[in-house]
Every structure is written in C-alpha cells, then in structure tokens.
PDB file of C-alpha atoms in Angstrom:
ATOM      1  CA  MET N   7      50.094 149.473 127.211  1.00 46.00           C
ATOM      2  CA  LEU N   8      52.666 152.365 128.062  1.00 51.00           C
ATOM      3  CA  TYR N   9      51.019 155.565 126.720  1.00 54.00           C
ATOM      4  CA  PRO N  10      47.146 154.672 127.414  1.00 53.00           C
ATOM      5  CA  PHE N  11      46.473 158.581 127.592  1.00 54.00           C
ATOM      6  CA  LEU N  12      47.141 158.658 123.233  1.00 57.00           C
ATOM      7  CA  SER N  13      43.968 156.304 123.374  1.00 58.00           C
ATOM      8  CA  PRO N  14      40.803 158.354 122.627  1.00 57.00           C
ATOM      9  CA  THR N  15      38.725 156.717 125.459  1.00 57.00           C
ATOM     10  CA  ILE N  16      39.650 155.840 128.741  1.00 56.00           C
ATOM     11  CA  ALA N  17      37.393 153.647 130.299  1.00 60.00           C
ATOM     12  CA  ASP N  18      38.569 153.644 134.053  1.00 76.00           C
ATOM     13  CA  ILE N  19      40.873 155.586 135.159  1.00 78.00           C
ATOM     14  CA  ASP N  20      41.753 153.765 138.063  1.00 74.00           C
ATOM     15  CA  ALA N  21      42.429 150.902 136.573  1.00 75.00           C
ATOM     16  CA  LEU N  22      44.513 152.995 134.190  1.00 73.00           C
ATOM     17  CA  LEU N  23      46.449 154.603 137.041  1.00 75.00           C
ATOM     18  CA  VAL N  24      47.640 151.030 138.591  1.00 73.00           C
ATOM     19  CA  GLU N  25      48.388 149.927 134.741  1.00 74.00           C
ATOM     20  CA  VAL N  26      50.936 152.772 134.604  1.00 77.00           C
ATOM     21  CA  ARG N  27      52.331 152.707 138.055  1.00 76.00           C
ATOM     22  CA  GLU N  28      53.214 149.007 137.412  1.00 74.00           C
ATOM     23  CA  SER N  29      54.674 149.554 134.588  1.00 69.00           C
ATOM     24  CA  THR N  30      57.223 152.355 135.962  1.00 77.00           C
ATOM     25  CA  ARG N  31      57.876 149.998 138.904  1.00 80.00           C
ATOM     26  CA  SER N  32      58.808 147.371 136.876  1.00 70.00           C
ATOM     27  CA  LYS N  33      61.018 149.204 134.529  1.00 76.00           C
ATOM     28  CA  ALA N  34      62.873 150.475 137.395  1.00 80.00           C
ATOM     29  CA  ARG N  35      63.366 147.071 139.041  1.00 80.00           C
ATOM     30  CA  GLU N  36      64.556 146.033 135.352  1.00 78.00           C
ATOM     31  CA  ILE N  37      67.222 148.575 135.497  1.00 80.00           C
ATOM     32  CA  THR N  38      67.995 148.603 139.254  1.00 83.00           C
ATOM     33  CA  GLU N  39      68.796 144.370 138.768  1.00 83.00           C
ATOM     34  CA  LEU N  40      70.604 145.475 135.660  1.00 82.00           C
ATOM     35  CA  ARG N  41      73.399 147.598 136.828  1.00 83.00           C
ATOM     36  CA  ALA N  42      73.846 145.149 140.154  1.00 83.00           C
ATOM     37  CA  GLU N  43      74.222 142.673 137.517  1.00 84.00           C
ATOM     38  CA  PHE N  44      76.360 144.478 135.429  1.00 84.00           C
ATOM     39  CA  LEU N  45      78.665 145.393 138.191  1.00 85.00           C
ATOM     40  CA  ARG N  46      79.091 142.480 140.230  1.00 87.00           C
ATOM     41  CA  ARG N  47      80.163 140.953 136.495  1.00 90.00           C
ATOM     42  CA  ASP N  48      82.668 144.250 135.516  1.00 90.00           C
ATOM     43  CA  GLY N  49      83.084 145.887 138.329  1.00 90.00           C
ATOM     44  CA  ALA N  50      87.071 145.666 138.397  1.00 94.00           C
ATOM     45  CA  ARG N  51      87.275 145.741 135.017  1.00 95.00           C
ATOM     46  CA  ILE N  52      85.653 149.286 135.698  1.00 96.00           C
ATOM     47  CA  LEU N  53      88.247 149.796 137.862  1.00 96.00           C
ATOM     48  CA  ALA N  54      91.107 149.131 136.129  1.00 97.00           C
ATOM     49  CA  CYS N  55      89.850 151.004 133.045  1.00 98.00           C
ATOM     50  CA  ALA N  56      89.445 153.844 135.064  1.00 97.00           C
ATOM     51  CA  GLU N  57      93.093 153.743 136.073  1.00 97.00           C
ATOM     52  CA  ALA N  58      93.780 153.347 132.572  1.00 98.00           C
ATOM     53  CA  MET N  59      92.134 156.390 131.693  1.00 98.00           C
ATOM     54  CA  ALA N  60      93.219 158.529 135.083  1.00 98.00           C
ATOM     55  CA  GLU N  61      97.189 157.806 133.508  1.00 98.00           C
ATOM     56  CA  ARG N  62      96.554 159.127 130.221  1.00 98.00           C
ATOM     57  CA  PHE N  63      94.952 162.333 131.744  1.00 98.00           C
ATOM     58  CA  ALA N  64      98.071 163.121 133.847  1.00 97.00           C
ATOM     59  CA  GLY N  65     100.333 162.889 131.096  1.00 97.00           C
ATOM     60  CA  GLY N  66      98.368 165.625 129.181  1.00 97.00           C
ATOM     61  CA  GLY N  67      95.661 163.077 127.216  1.00 98.00           C
ATOM     62  CA  ARG N  68      92.690 164.233 126.234  1.00 98.00           C
ATOM     63  CA  LEU N  69      89.262 162.321 125.760  1.00 98.00           C
ATOM     64  CA  LEU N  70      87.363 162.323 122.685  1.00 98.00           C
ATOM     65  CA  ALA N  71      83.577 160.469 122.787  1.00 98.00           C
ATOM     66  CA  PHE N  72      81.474 159.132 119.932  1.00 98.00           C
ATOM     67  CA  GLY N  73      78.401 157.490 119.190  1.00 98.00           C
ATOM     68  CA  ASN N  74      75.362 157.945 116.719  1.00 97.00           C
ATOM     69  CA  GLY N  75      71.616 158.438 117.177  1.00 96.00           C
ATOM     70  CA  GLY N  76      70.599 158.419 121.237  1.00 95.00           C
ATOM     71  CA  SER N  77      74.644 157.579 121.748  1.00 97.00           C
ATOM     72  CA  SER N  78      75.422 161.010 120.421  1.00 97.00           C
ATOM     73  CA  THR N  79      73.670 162.842 123.198  1.00 96.00           C
ATOM     74  CA  ASP N  80      75.595 160.142 125.571  1.00 97.00           C
ATOM     75  CA  ALA N  81      78.853 160.636 124.039  1.00 97.00           C
ATOM     76  CA  GLN N  82      78.017 164.806 124.502  1.00 97.00           C
ATOM     77  CA  ASP N  83      76.734 164.031 127.915  1.00 96.00           C
ATOM     78  CA  LEU N  84      79.897 162.258 128.755  1.00 97.00           C
ATOM     79  CA  ALA N  85      82.336 164.383 127.363  1.00 97.00           C
ATOM     80  CA  SER N  86      80.498 167.425 129.708  1.00 96.00           C
ATOM     81  CA  LEU N  87      80.882 164.993 132.456  1.00 95.00           C
ATOM     82  CA  PHE N  88      84.242 165.217 132.677  1.00 96.00           C
ATOM     83  CA  LEU N  89      85.015 168.432 131.473  1.00 94.00           C
ATOM     84  CA  HIS N  90      82.843 170.819 132.683  1.00 85.00           C
ATOM     85  CA  SER N  91      80.549 168.667 135.798  1.00 70.00           C
ATOM     86  CA  ASP N  92      80.786 170.528 138.993  1.00 76.00           C
ATOM     87  CA  PRO N  93      82.693 174.125 140.189  1.00 78.00           C
ATOM     88  CA  ASP N  94      84.308 171.633 142.920  1.00 80.00           C
ATOM     89  CA  ARG N  95      85.632 168.830 140.859  1.00 84.00           C
ATOM     90  CA  ARG N  96      88.544 169.044 138.676  1.00 88.00           C
ATOM     91  CA  SER N  97      88.087 169.699 134.869  1.00 93.00           C
ATOM     92  CA  LEU N  98      89.949 167.284 132.540  1.00 97.00           C
ATOM     93  CA  PRO N  99      89.767 168.007 128.978  1.00 97.00           C
ATOM     94  CA  ALA N 100      87.242 166.216 126.797  1.00 97.00           C
ATOM     95  CA  PHE N 101      85.266 166.666 123.289  1.00 96.00           C
ATOM     96  CA  GLY N 102      82.099 165.198 121.735  1.00 97.00           C
ATOM     97  CA  LEU N 103      82.848 164.067 118.562  1.00 97.00           C
ATOM     98  CA  THR N 104      79.484 165.083 116.976  1.00 94.00           C
ATOM     99  CA  SER N 105      79.056 168.599 118.660  1.00 92.00           C
ATOM    100  CA  ASP N 106      80.150 170.071 115.742  1.00 91.00           C
ATOM    101  CA  ILE N 107      77.642 169.932 113.395  1.00 93.00           C
ATOM    102  CA  ALA N 108      79.285 171.213 110.526  1.00 95.00           C
ATOM    103  CA  VAL N 109      82.327 169.196 110.376  1.00 94.00           C
ATOM    104  CA  VAL N 110      80.124 166.433 110.478  1.00 95.00           C
ATOM    105  CA  THR N 111      77.872 166.897 107.169  1.00 95.00           C
ATOM    106  CA  ALA N 112      80.827 167.996 105.849  1.00 95.00           C
ATOM    107  CA  LEU N 113      82.424 164.476 106.351  1.00 95.00           C
ATOM    108  CA  SER N 114      79.529 162.678 105.735  1.00 95.00           C
ATOM    109  CA  ASN N 115      78.327 164.321 102.743  1.00 95.00           C
ATOM    110  CA  ASP N 116      81.620 164.529 100.940  1.00 94.00           C
ATOM    111  CA  VAL N 117      83.229 161.446 102.543  1.00 94.00           C
ATOM    112  CA  GLY N 118      81.452 159.118 103.508  1.00 95.00           C
ATOM    113  CA  PHE N 119      79.249 158.863 106.886  1.00 95.00           C
ATOM    114  CA  ASP N 120      81.116 155.360 107.978  1.00 95.00           C
ATOM    115  CA  VAL N 121      84.597 157.628 108.591  1.00 96.00           C
ATOM    116  CA  VAL N 122      83.089 160.309 110.368  1.00 97.00           C
ATOM    117  CA  PHE N 123      84.645 159.631 113.583  1.00 98.00           C
ATOM    118  CA  ALA N 124      87.769 158.129 112.218  1.00 98.00           C
ATOM    119  CA  ARG N 125      88.647 161.138 110.746  1.00 97.00           C
ATOM    120  CA  GLN N 126      88.230 163.327 113.411  1.00 97.00           C
ATOM    121  CA  ILE N 127      90.286 160.607 115.411  1.00 98.00           C
ATOM    122  CA  GLY N 128      93.172 161.287 112.874  1.00 96.00           C
ATOM    123  CA  ALA N 129      92.900 165.159 113.096  1.00 96.00           C
ATOM    124  CA  PHE N 130      92.664 165.751 116.228  1.00 95.00           C
ATOM    125  CA  GLY N 131      93.873 162.633 118.163  1.00 97.00           C
ATOM    126  CA  ARG N 132      97.554 161.919 119.102  1.00 97.00           C
ATOM    127  CA  ALA N 133      99.028 159.042 121.104  1.00 97.00           C
ATOM    128  CA  GLY N 134      98.206 159.682 124.527  1.00 97.00           C
ATOM    129  CA  ASP N 135      94.765 160.691 124.773  1.00 98.00           C
ATOM    130  CA  ILE N 136      91.171 158.386 125.048  1.00 98.00           C
ATOM    131  CA  ALA N 137      89.093 157.232 122.591  1.00 98.00           C
ATOM    132  CA  ILE N 138      85.009 156.153 124.030  1.00 98.00           C
ATOM    133  CA  GLY N 139      82.792 155.020 121.529  1.00 98.00           C
ATOM    134  CA  LEU N 140      79.473 154.108 122.565  1.00 98.00           C
ATOM    135  CA  SER N 141      76.964 151.592 120.899  1.00 98.00           C
ATOM    136  CA  THR N 142      73.377 149.787 121.904  1.00 96.00           C
ATOM    137  CA  SER N 143      73.835 147.614 119.450  1.00 96.00           C
ATOM    138  CA  GLY N 144      78.306 147.271 118.806  1.00 97.00           C
ATOM    139  CA  ASN N 145      77.708 147.322 115.229  1.00 97.00           C
ATOM    140  CA  SER N 146      78.221 150.987 113.897  1.00 97.00           C
ATOM    141  CA  ALA N 147      80.704 150.630 111.054  1.00 97.00           C
ATOM    142  CA  ASN N 148      81.647 154.314 112.241  1.00 97.00           C
ATOM    143  CA  LEU N 149      82.474 153.497 115.572  1.00 98.00           C
ATOM    144  CA  LEU N 150      84.315 150.164 114.503  1.00 98.00           C
ATOM    145  CA  ASP N 151      86.731 152.306 112.229  1.00 98.00           C
ATOM    146  CA  ALA N 152      87.542 155.490 114.745  1.00 98.00           C
ATOM    147  CA  PHE N 153      88.280 152.478 117.151  1.00 98.00           C
ATOM    148  CA  GLU N 154      90.913 151.127 114.616  1.00 98.00           C
ATOM    149  CA  ALA N 155      92.235 154.635 113.470  1.00 98.00           C
ATOM    150  CA  ALA N 156      92.492 155.087 117.572  1.00 98.00           C
ATOM    151  CA  ALA N 157      94.197 152.230 118.332  1.00 98.00           C
ATOM    152  CA  ARG N 158      96.895 152.793 115.234  1.00 97.00           C
ATOM    153  CA  MET N 159      97.770 156.135 116.343  1.00 97.00           C
ATOM    154  CA  GLY N 160      98.605 154.824 120.745  1.00 97.00           C
ATOM    155  CA  MET N 161      95.235 155.988 121.900  1.00 98.00           C
ATOM    156  CA  LEU N 162      93.242 154.564 124.721  1.00 98.00           C
ATOM    157  CA  THR N 163      90.165 152.596 123.721  1.00 98.00           C
ATOM    158  CA  VAL N 164      87.229 152.124 125.130  1.00 98.00           C
ATOM    159  CA  GLY N 165      84.126 150.564 124.100  1.00 98.00           C
ATOM    160  CA  ILE N 166      80.671 150.661 125.423  1.00 98.00           C
ATOM    161  CA  ALA N 167      77.987 148.635 123.573  1.00 97.00           C
ATOM    162  CA  GLY N 168      74.888 146.494 124.822  1.00 95.00           C
ATOM    163  CA  ASP N 169      73.213 142.995 124.575  1.00 93.00           C
ATOM    164  CA  HIS N 170      76.078 140.776 123.401  1.00 95.00           C
ATOM    165  CA  GLY N 171      78.399 143.304 121.767  1.00 96.00           C
ATOM    166  CA  GLY N 172      77.691 143.243 118.286  1.00 97.00           C
ATOM    167  CA  ARG N 173      80.987 143.971 116.190  1.00 97.00           C
ATOM    168  CA  MET N 174      82.500 145.133 118.795  1.00 98.00           C
ATOM    169  CA  ALA N 175      83.186 142.471 120.855  1.00 97.00           C
ATOM    170  CA  GLU N 176      85.097 141.191 118.087  1.00 97.00           C
ATOM    171  CA  SER N 177      87.594 143.869 117.469  1.00 97.00           C
ATOM    172  CA  ALA N 178      91.019 143.588 118.358  1.00 97.00           C
ATOM    173  CA  SER N 179      91.282 147.701 118.703  1.00 98.00           C
ATOM    174  CA  ILE N 180      89.402 148.300 121.708  1.00 98.00           C
ATOM    175  CA  GLU N 181      91.300 147.313 125.382  1.00 98.00           C
ATOM    176  CA  HIS N 182      88.525 148.166 127.627  1.00 98.00           C
ATOM    177  CA  LEU N 183      85.031 146.517 126.214  1.00 98.00           C
ATOM    178  CA  PHE N 184      81.667 147.389 128.427  1.00 97.00           C
ATOM    179  CA  VAL N 185      78.366 145.071 127.019  1.00 96.00           C
ATOM    180  CA  ILE N 186      75.153 145.867 129.016  1.00 94.00           C
ATOM    181  CA  PRO N 187      73.336 142.701 128.630  1.00 92.00           C
ATOM    182  CA  SER N 188      70.274 143.625 127.474  1.00 90.00           C
ATOM    183  CA  THR N 189      68.342 143.754 124.547  1.00 91.00           C
ATOM    184  CA  SER N 190      66.166 146.721 125.473  1.00 91.00           C
ATOM    185  CA  VAL N 191      67.944 149.691 124.007  1.00 94.00           C
ATOM    186  CA  HIS N 192      66.072 152.139 126.796  1.00 91.00           C
ATOM    187  CA  ARG N 193      67.822 149.667 129.629  1.00 90.00           C
ATOM    188  CA  ILE N 194      71.392 149.454 127.826  1.00 94.00           C
ATOM    189  CA  GLN N 195      71.362 153.536 127.647  1.00 94.00           C
ATOM    190  CA  GLU N 196      70.221 153.838 131.158  1.00 92.00           C
ATOM    191  CA  ALA N 197      72.961 151.360 132.249  1.00 91.00           C
ATOM    192  CA  GLN N 198      75.432 152.470 130.185  1.00 95.00           C
ATOM    193  CA  THR N 199      75.158 156.461 131.533  1.00 94.00           C
ATOM    194  CA  THR N 200      75.200 154.772 135.251  1.00 93.00           C
ATOM    195  CA  LEU N 201      78.766 153.155 133.973  1.00 95.00           C
ATOM    196  CA  TYR N 202      80.303 156.095 132.287  1.00 96.00           C
ATOM    197  CA  HIS N 203      79.538 158.541 135.445  1.00 94.00           C
ATOM    198  CA  ALA N 204      81.355 155.568 137.228  1.00 94.00           C
ATOM    199  CA  LEU N 205      84.101 155.518 134.865  1.00 97.00           C
ATOM    200  CA  TRP N 206      84.266 159.505 136.041  1.00 96.00           C
ATOM    201  CA  GLU N 207      84.419 158.773 139.542  1.00 94.00           C
ATOM    202  CA  LEU N 208      86.687 156.531 139.570  1.00 95.00           C
ATOM    203  CA  THR N 209      88.810 158.449 137.200  1.00 97.00           C
ATOM    204  CA  LEU N 210      88.949 161.333 139.565  1.00 95.00           C
ATOM    205  CA  LEU N 211      89.787 159.071 142.603  1.00 95.00           C
ATOM    206  CA  ALA N 212      92.709 157.628 140.675  1.00 96.00           C
ATOM    207  CA  LEU N 213      93.722 161.049 140.264  1.00 95.00           C
ATOM    208  CA  GLY N 214      93.894 162.204 144.082  1.00 92.00           C
ATOM    209  CA  GLU N 215      90.358 164.055 143.512  1.00 82.00           C
ATOM    210  CA  PRO N 216      88.805 164.808 146.905  1.00 67.00           C
ATOM    211  CA  GLY N 217      85.047 164.423 147.976  1.00 55.00           C
ATOM    212  CA  THR N 218      84.230 161.664 145.023  1.00 53.00           C
ATOM    213  CA  LEU N 219      82.765 158.511 145.219  1.00 53.00           C
ATOM    214  CA  ALA N 220      82.100 158.117 149.411  1.00 45.00           C
ATOM    215  CA  GLY N 221      81.067 161.647 149.560  1.00 45.00           C
ATOM    216  CA  ARG N 222      78.054 160.908 146.601  1.00 44.00           C
ATOM    217  CA  SER N 223      74.810 159.840 146.813  1.00 36.00           C
TER     218      SER N 223
END
C-alpha cells in the first residue's frame, strides 16, 4: 500500500517504512528501465524529430502544445521549456493551448470540447509551425481533430502517447509519433517528460546552441 499513513492504526512503523522504501525503489527502477527501453527503440527517431523541429524554428515557426488533464499540464510545461527555460539558453516561440481558460471554456461551451484545440490551431497556427499533442492513452478525440487541422495547414505534427498509442497510432496526420510502452499512467507521464526535455535539448543543439546535452547532468 503506497499511502499506509492514511490508515487509522499503524501496527509496525519499522515494517511500514521498509514497505514504503521498497515501493519507492521499485518505481524508480521501473521508470529507469522504461526510459532506457524507449531510448534504445526510438533514439534515432527522437533526433530526427528534433532536427525537423529545429528546421521549423529556423524558418520562423512556432510551437503549439496541447493535451487534456495531466497532459495539459505537461503541454504547458513543454511550451514554457522552449520559451524561457534558462536565461543562458535561446528562447523559442511556444504556446500552450490550455493556458487561456477563457478561450478553452468558451469553445467547450459554445461549440464542443472535441474542437477546443483544432479551432485554436485554425486561428493561430500557420504553415511552418509545430503542433505537439500529449496523451497517455492516445485516444483523445480533440487531439486527433487538432492533428488533422494542423496537417492540413502544413504544420509539423508530433504526437506523444502511451501504451500502444491508441487512435493516435492509426492517424495519418501525425508525422512523428512517440509511444511510451507502459500501461501505468504515472510511468507514461514521467517518461513523456523525459522525452520532451530531450526534444528541447536536441532542438537547441540542431540550431547550433552551445552548452546543451554534453554540458548538462
């Protein structure tokens, strides 16, 4: 049990601490192995995607990131990472499509939640931009609609999913799809965070920015 302190009685505090410690170690091993497996399988594709992103940024493109729930938080973190991660690093134009709650709720209420990202891409996106959508299941209808809208506009499309990729794995509108091979939402999101940090590092490297991968622990 991960949250034993919620129990009204604790019979053996030493045994409890051993259990919690082992649970933490087990989860740390699991995510470390998952990240290593993903890197072995998709390392070359991550580099190719970063190079394609760098080409778009070099041509004046911008990044639009989106997701639902916890993936919405990750999408905003991703956008912030590219925009202003470090005063010594180059800032790249990036936006999280759930940052403006007025726009999100207006579209959801007046039109429908399935188009909440596609409508924003239609309004703000342009050919040469980058669309990155995150989902743990890969089945979010509003992400699929957004990718279709982005592809029609000539945007570079990048999907980040989990498990087997869900409906995103069947979409012809996603140029670069990365699937974290796990059924655990927690491990998927942890590995996805590592992935988009790698994309950021490699994109800066492809743009000729100094002090990236080799200079970071």
